[in-house]
PDB file of C-alpha atoms in Angstrom:
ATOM      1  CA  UNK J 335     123.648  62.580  25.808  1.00 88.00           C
ATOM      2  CA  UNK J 336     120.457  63.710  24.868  1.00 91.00           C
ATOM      3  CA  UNK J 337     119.765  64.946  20.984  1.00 88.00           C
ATOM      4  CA  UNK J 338     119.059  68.310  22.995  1.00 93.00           C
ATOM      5  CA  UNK J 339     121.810  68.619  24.799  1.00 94.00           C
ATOM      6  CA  UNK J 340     124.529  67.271  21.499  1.00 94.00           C
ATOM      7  CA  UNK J 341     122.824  70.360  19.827  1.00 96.00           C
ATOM      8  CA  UNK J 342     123.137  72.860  22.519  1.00 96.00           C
ATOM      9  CA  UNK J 343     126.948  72.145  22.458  1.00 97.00           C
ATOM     10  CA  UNK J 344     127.429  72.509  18.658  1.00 97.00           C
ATOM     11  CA  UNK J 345     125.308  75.698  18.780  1.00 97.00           C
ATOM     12  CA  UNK J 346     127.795  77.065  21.306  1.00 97.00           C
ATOM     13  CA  UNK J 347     131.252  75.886  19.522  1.00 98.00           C
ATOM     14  CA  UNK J 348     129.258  77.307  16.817  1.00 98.00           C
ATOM     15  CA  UNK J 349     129.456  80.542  18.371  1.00 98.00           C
ATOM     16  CA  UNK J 350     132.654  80.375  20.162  1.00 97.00           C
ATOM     17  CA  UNK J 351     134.117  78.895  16.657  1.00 97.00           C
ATOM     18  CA  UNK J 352     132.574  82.792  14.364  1.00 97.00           C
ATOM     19  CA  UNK J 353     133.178  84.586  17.715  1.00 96.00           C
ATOM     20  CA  UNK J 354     136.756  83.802  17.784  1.00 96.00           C
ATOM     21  CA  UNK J 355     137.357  82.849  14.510  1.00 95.00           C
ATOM     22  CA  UNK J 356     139.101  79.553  15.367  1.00 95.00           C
ATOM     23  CA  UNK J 357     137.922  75.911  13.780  1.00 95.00           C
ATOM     24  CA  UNK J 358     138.980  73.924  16.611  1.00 95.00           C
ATOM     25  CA  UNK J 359     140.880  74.125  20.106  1.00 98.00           C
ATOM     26  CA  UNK J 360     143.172  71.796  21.361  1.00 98.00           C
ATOM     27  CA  UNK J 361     142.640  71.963  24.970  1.00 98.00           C
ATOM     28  CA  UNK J 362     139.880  73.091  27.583  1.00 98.00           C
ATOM     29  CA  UNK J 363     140.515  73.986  31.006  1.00 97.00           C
ATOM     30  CA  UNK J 364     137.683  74.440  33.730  1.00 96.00           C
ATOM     31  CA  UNK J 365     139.198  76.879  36.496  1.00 93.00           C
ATOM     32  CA  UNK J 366     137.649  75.829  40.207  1.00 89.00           C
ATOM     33  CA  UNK J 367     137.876  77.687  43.554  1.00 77.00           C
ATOM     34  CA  UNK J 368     141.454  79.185  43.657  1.00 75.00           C
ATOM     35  CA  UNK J 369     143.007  78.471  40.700  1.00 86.00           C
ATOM     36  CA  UNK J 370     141.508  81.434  38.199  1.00 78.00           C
ATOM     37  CA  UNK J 371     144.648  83.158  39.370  1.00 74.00           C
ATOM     38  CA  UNK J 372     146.612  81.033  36.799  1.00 75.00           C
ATOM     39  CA  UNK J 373     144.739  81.727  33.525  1.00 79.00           C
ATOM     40  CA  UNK J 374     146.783  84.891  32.222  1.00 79.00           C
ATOM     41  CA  UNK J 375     150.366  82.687  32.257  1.00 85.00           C
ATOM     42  CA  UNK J 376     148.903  80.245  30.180  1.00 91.00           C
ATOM     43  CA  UNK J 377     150.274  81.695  26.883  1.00 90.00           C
ATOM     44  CA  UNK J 378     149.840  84.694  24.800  1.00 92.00           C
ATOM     45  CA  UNK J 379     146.065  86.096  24.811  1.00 94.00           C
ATOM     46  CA  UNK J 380     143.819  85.400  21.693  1.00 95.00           C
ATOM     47  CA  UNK J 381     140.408  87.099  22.893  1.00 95.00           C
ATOM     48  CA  UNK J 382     138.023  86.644  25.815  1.00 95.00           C
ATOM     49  CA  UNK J 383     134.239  86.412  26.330  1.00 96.00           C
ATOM     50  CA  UNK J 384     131.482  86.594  28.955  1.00 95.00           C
ATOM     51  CA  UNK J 385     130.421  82.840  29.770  1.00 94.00           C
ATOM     52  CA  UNK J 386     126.733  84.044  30.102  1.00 92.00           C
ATOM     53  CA  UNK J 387     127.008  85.582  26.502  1.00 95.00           C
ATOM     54  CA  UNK J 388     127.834  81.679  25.123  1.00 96.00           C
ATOM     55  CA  UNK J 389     124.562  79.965  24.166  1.00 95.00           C
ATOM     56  CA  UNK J 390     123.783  77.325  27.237  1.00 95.00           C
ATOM     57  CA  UNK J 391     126.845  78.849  30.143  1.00 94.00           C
ATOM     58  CA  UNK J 392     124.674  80.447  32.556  1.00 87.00           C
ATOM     59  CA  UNK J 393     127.126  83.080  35.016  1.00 79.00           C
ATOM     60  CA  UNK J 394     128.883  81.276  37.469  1.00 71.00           C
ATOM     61  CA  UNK J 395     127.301  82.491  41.209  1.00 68.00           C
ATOM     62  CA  UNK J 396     129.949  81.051  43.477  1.00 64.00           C
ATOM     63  CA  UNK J 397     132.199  83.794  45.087  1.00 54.00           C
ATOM     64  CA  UNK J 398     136.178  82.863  43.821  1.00 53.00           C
ATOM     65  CA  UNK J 399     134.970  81.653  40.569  1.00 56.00           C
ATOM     66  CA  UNK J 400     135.587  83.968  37.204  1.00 64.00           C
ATOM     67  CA  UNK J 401     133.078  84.306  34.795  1.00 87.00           C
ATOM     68  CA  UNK J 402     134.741  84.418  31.444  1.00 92.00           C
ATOM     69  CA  UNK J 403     135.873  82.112  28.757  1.00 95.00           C
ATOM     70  CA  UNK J 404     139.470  82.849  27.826  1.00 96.00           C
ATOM     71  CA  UNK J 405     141.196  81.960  24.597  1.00 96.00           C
ATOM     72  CA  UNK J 406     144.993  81.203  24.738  1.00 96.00           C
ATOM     73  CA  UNK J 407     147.943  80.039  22.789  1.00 95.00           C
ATOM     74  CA  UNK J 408     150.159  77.522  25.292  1.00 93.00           C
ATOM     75  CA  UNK J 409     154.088  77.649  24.754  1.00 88.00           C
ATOM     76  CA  UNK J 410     153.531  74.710  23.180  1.00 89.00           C
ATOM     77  CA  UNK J 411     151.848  76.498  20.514  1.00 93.00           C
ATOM     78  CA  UNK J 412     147.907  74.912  21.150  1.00 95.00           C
ATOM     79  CA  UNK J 413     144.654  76.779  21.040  1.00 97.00           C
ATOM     80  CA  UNK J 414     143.595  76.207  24.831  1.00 97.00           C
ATOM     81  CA  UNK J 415     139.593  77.240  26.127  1.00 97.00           C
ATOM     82  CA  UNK J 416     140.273  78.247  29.819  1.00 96.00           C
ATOM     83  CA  UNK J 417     136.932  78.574  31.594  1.00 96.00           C
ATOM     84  CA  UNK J 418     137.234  80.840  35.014  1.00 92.00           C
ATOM     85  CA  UNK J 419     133.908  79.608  36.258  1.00 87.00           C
ATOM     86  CA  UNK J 420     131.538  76.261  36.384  1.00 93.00           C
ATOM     87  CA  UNK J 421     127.777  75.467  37.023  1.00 94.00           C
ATOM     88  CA  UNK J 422     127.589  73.279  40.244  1.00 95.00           C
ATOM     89  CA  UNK J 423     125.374  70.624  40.548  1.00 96.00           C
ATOM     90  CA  UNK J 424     123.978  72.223  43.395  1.00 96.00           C
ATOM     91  CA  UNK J 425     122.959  75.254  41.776  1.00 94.00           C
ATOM     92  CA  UNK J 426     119.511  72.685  41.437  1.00 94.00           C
ATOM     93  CA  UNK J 427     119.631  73.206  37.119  1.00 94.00           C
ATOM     94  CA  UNK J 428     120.014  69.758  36.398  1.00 95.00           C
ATOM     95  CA  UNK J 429     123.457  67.660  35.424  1.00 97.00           C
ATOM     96  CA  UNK J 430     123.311  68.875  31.452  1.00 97.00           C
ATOM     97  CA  UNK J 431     124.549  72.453  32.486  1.00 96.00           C
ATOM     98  CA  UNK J 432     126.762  71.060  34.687  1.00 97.00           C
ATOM     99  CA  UNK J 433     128.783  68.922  31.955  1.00 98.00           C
ATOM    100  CA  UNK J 434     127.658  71.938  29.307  1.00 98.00           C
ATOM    101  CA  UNK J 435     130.964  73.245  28.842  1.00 97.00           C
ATOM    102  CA  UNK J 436     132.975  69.771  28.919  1.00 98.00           C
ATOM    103  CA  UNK J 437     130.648  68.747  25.961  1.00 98.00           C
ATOM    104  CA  UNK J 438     130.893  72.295  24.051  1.00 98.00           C
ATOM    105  CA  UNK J 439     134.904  71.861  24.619  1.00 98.00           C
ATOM    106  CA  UNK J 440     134.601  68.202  22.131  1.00 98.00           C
ATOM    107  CA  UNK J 441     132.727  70.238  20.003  1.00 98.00           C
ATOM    108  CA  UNK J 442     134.621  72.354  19.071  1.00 98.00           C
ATOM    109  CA  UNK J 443     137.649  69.928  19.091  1.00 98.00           C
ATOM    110  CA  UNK J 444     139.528  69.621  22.024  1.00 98.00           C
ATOM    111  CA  UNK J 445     141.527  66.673  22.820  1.00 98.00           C
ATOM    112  CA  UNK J 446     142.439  67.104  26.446  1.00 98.00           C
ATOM    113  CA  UNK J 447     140.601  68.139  29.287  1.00 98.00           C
ATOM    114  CA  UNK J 448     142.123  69.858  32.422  1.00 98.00           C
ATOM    115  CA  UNK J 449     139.484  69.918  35.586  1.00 97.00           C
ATOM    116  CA  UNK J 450     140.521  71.653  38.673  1.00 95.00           C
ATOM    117  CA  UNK J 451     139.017  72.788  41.775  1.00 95.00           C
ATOM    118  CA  UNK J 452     139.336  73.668  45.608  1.00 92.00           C
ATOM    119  CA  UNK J 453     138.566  70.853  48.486  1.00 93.00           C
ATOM    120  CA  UNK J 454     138.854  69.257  51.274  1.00 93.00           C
ATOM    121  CA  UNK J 455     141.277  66.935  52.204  1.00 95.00           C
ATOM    122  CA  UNK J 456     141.417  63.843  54.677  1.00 95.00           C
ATOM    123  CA  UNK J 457     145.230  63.390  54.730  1.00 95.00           C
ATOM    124  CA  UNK J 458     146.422  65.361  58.133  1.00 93.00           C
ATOM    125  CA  UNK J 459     149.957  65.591  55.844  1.00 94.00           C
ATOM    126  CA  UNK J 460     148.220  67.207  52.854  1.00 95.00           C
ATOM    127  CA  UNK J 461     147.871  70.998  54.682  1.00 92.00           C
ATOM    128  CA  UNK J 462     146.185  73.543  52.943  1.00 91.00           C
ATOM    129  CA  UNK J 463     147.625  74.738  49.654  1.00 91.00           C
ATOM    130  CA  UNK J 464     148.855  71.235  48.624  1.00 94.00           C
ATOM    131  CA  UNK J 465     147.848  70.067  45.307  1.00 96.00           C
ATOM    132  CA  UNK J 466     146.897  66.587  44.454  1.00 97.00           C
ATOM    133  CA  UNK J 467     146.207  65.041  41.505  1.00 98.00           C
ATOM    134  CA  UNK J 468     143.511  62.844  40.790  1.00 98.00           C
ATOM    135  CA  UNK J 469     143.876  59.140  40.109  1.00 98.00           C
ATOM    136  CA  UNK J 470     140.097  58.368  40.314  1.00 98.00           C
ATOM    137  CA  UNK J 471     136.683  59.575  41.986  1.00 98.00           C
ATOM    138  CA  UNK J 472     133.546  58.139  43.500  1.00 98.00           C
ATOM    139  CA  UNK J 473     130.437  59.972  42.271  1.00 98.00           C
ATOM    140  CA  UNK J 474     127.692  59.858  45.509  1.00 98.00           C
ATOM    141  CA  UNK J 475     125.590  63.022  43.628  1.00 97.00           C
ATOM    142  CA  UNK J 476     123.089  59.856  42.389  1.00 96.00           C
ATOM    143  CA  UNK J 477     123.525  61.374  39.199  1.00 97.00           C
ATOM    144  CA  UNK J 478     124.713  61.008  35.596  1.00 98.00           C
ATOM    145  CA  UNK J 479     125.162  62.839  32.271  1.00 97.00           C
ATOM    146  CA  UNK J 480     124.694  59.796  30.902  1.00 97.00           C
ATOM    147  CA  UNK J 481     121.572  58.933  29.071  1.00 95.00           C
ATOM    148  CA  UNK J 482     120.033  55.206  28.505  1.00 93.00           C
ATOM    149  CA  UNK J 483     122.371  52.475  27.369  1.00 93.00           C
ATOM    150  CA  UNK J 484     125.572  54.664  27.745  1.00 94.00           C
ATOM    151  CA  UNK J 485     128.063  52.053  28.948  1.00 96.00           C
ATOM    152  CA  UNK J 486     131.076  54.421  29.199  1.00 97.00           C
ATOM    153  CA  UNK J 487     134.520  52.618  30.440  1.00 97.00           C
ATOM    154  CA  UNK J 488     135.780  54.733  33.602  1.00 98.00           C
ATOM    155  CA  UNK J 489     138.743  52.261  34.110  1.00 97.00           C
ATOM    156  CA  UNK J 490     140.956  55.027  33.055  1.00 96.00           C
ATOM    157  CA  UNK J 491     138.439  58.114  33.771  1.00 98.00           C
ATOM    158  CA  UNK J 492     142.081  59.991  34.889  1.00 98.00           C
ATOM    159  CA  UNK J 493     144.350  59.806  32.173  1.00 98.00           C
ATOM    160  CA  UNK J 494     147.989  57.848  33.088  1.00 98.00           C
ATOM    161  CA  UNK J 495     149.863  59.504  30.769  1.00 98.00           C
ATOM    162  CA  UNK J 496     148.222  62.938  31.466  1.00 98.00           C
ATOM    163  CA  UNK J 497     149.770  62.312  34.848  1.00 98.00           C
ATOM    164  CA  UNK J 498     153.276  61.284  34.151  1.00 98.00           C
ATOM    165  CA  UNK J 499     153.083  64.925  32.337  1.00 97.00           C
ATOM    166  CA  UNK J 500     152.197  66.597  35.036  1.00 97.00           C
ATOM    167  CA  UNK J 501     154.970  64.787  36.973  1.00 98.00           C
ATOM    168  CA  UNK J 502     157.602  65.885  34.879  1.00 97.00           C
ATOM    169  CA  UNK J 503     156.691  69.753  35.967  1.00 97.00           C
ATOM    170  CA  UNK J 504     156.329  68.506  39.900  1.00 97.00           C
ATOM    171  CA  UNK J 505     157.593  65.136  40.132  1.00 97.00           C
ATOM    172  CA  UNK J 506     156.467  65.535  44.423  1.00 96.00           C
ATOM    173  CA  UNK J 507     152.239  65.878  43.162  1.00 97.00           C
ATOM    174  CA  UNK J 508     150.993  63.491  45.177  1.00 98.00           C
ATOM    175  CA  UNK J 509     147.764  61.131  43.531  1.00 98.00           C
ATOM    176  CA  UNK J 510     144.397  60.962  45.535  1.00 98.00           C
ATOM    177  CA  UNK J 511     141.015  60.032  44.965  1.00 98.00           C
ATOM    178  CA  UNK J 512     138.227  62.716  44.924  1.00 98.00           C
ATOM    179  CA  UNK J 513     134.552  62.196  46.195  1.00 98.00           C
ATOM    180  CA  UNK J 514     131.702  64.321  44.799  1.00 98.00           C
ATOM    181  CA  UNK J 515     128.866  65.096  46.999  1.00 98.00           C
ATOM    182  CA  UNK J 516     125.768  67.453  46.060  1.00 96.00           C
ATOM    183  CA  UNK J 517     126.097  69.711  48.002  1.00 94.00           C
ATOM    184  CA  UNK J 518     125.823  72.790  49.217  1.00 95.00           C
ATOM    185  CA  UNK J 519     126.179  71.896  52.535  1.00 94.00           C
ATOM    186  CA  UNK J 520     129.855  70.721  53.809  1.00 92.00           C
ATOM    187  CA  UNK J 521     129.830  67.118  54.586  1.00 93.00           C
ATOM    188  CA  UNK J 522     129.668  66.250  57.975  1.00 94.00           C
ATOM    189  CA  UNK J 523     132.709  64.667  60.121  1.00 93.00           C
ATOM    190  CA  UNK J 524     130.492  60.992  59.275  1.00 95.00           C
ATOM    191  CA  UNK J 525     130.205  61.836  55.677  1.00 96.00           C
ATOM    192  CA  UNK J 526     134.497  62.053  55.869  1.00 95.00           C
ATOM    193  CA  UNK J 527     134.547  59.285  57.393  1.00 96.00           C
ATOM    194  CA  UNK J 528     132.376  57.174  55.012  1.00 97.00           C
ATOM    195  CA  UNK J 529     134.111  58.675  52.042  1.00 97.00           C
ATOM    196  CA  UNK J 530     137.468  58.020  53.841  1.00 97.00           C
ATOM    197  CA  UNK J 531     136.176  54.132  54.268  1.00 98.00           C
ATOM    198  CA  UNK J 532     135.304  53.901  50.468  1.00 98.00           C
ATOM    199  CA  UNK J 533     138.556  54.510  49.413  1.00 98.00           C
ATOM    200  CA  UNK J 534     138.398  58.649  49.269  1.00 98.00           C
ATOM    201  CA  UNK J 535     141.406  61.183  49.973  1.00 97.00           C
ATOM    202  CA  UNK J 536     139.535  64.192  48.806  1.00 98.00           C
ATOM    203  CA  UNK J 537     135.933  65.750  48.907  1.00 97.00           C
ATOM    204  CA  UNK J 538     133.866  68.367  47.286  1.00 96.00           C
ATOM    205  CA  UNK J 539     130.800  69.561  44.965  1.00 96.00           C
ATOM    206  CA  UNK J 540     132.621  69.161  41.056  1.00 96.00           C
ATOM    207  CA  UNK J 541     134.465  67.836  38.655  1.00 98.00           C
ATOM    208  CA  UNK J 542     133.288  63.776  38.920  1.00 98.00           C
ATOM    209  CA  UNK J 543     130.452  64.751  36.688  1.00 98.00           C
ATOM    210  CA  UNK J 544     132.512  66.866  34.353  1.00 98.00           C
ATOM    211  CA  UNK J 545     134.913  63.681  34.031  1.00 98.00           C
ATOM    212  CA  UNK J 546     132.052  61.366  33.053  1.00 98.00           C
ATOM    213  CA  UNK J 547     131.162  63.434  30.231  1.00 98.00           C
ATOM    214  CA  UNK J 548     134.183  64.082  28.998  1.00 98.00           C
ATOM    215  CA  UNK J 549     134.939  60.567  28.917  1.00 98.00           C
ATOM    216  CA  UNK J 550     131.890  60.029  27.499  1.00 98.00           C
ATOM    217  CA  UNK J 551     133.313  62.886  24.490  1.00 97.00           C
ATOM    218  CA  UNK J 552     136.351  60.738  24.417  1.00 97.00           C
ATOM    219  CA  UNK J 553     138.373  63.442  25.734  1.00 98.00           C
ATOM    220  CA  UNK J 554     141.637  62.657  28.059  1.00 98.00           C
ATOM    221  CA  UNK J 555     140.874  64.266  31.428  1.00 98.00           C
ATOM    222  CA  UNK J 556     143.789  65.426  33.357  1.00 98.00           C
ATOM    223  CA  UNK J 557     142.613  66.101  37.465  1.00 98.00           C
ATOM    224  CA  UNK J 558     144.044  68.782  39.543  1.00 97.00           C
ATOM    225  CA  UNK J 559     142.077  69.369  43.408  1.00 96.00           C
ATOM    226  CA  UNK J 560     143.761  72.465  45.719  1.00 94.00           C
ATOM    227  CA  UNK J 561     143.298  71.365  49.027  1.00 94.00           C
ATOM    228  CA  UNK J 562     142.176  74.689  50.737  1.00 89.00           C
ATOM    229  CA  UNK J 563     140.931  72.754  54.008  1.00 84.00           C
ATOM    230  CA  UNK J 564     140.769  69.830  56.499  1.00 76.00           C
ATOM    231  CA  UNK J 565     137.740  68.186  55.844  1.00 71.00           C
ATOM    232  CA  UNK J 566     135.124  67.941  58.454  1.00 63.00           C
ATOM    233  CA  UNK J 567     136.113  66.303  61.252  1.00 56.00           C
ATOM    234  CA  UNK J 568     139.718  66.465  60.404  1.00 68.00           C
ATOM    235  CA  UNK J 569     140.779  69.656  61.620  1.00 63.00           C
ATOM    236  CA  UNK J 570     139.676  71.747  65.024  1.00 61.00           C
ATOM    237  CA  UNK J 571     138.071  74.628  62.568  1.00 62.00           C
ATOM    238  CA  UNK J 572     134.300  75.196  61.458  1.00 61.00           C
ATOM    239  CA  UNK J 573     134.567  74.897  57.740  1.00 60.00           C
ATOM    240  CA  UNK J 574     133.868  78.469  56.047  1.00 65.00           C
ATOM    241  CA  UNK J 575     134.040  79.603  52.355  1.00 62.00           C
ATOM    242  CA  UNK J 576     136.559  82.377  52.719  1.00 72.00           C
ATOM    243  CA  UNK J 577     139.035  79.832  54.190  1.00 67.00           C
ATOM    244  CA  UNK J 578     138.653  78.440  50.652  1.00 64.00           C
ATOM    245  CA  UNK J 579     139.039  81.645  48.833  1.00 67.00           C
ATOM    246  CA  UNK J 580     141.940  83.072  51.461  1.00 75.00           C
ATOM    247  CA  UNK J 581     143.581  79.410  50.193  1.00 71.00           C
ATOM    248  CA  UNK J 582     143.742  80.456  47.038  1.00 67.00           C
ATOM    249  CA  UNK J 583     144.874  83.564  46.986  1.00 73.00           C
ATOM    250  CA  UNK J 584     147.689  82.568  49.185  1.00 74.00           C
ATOM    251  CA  UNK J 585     148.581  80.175  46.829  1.00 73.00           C
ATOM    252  CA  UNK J 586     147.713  81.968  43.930  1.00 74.00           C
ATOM    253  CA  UNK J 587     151.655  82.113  42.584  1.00 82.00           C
ATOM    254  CA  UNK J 588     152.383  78.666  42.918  1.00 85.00           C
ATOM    255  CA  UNK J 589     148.896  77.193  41.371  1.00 87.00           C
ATOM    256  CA  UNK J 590     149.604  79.724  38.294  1.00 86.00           C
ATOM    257  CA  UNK J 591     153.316  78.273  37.822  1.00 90.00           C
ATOM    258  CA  UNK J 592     152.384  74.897  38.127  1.00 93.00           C
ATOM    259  CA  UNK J 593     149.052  75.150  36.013  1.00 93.00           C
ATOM    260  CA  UNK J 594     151.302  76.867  32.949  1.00 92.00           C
ATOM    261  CA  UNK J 595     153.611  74.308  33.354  1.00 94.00           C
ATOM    262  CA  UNK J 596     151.554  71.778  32.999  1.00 95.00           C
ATOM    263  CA  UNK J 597     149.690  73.596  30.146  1.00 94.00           C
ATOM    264  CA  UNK J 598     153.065  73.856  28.563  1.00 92.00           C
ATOM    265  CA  UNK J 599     153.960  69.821  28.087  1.00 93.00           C
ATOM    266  CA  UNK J 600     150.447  68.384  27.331  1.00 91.00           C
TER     267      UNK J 600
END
């Protein structure tokens, strides 16, 4: 992490720490494509904010995404950051926005890291609206928040334990293994393929980068993907964003259940 970057992210817990007047939170929450639906069961409300009001969050622009950072108090009784929206690495800013919020979430103290979003999936028995957790990733952006001699252990980028929590609220979750391409484009039915050759179940445009600098934070990261299509190549239908967002607000009920369940035990 770059000396610029570390400060942007203690300027903004800075903020978010007067702003809400709360030292530390115990766990952040990045909401992708779908799941923003779940954020008002997560516990009882403590106050909200505009994520373009937060030194270094720029608006999110992607239709389905919310644009607010949420304070809550889980059942469990922890502070939890819930953020409806991210920066994409396809947005063309740079990787540093992209992991901004993951490294303003260790800032201000969190713990535990919970990263979903909306895909596509290459198991025919994974239909739309199943959701998978992640085991592990491949990153093809080319890209890293990591700066210089950063040598940051990614054995374990998707905590164990995390997982056995979230089993205990849905022991059927099925584990996968998300790819992260650039984007914007879909991938094409050879880019499934490839990713399906290298070992991958799921892709999309998020969340690899997040984990890396979260790991780099030392925060546990727990993954959660909605698979809201057949990837290219998998399926008879041309790929279209408002199959994504339809997705999600179909299964809007169930991803809000599941996400404050899981919430509730970590």
């Amino acid at each position: 992490m770059t000396d610029n970057a570390k400060q942007l992210a203690s300027d903004a817990a800075a903020f978010l720490k007067d702003r809400f007047e709360t030292d530390h939170i115990d766990i952040a929450l990045v909401l992708g494509s779908g799941w923003s639906s779940g954020a008002e069961q997560l516990g009882e409300a403590i106050g909200e904010i505009e994520l373009g009001a937060v030194p270094g969050f720029s608006r999110p622009v992607v239709s389905g995404h919310g644009g607010k950072l949420l304070l809550r108090r889980t059942t469990s009784g922890k502070v939890a950051a819930v953020l409806t929206g991210r920066t994409h690495y396809y947005e063309g800013r740079g990787v540093a926005p992209v992991v901004h919020g993951v490294r303003t979430a260790a800032a201000w103290g969190a713990t535990t890291l919970v990263l979903t979003n909306g895909c596509g999936g290459l198991n025919p028995a994974w239909v739309p609206g199943t959701v998978v957790l992640l085991k592990d990733h491949i990153n093809l952006t080319g890209d890293t928040p990591l700066v210089g001699a950063t040598f940051v252990d990614l054995s374990q980028a998707y905590s164990r334990r995390l997982r056995d929590l979230a089993h205990t609220v849905d022991p059927e979750l099925p584990e996968g293994v998300y790819v992260q391409f650039r984007g914007p484009q879909y991938e094409t039915p050879a880019e499934v393929r490839m990713a399906g050759i290298l070992g991958g179940d799921l892709v999309g445009m998020s969340t690899a980068l997040e984990t890396i600098a979260a790991r780099e934070a030392g925060l546990e990261v727990l993954g959660l993907s909605l698979v809201t299509n057949a990837a290219a190549g998998m399926g008879d239908a041309d790929l279209d964003h408002t199959e994504v967002l339809q997705t999600g607000r179909d299964a809007g009920p169930r991803l809000a259940s599941l996400l404050a369940g899981i919430v509730g035990v970590l």
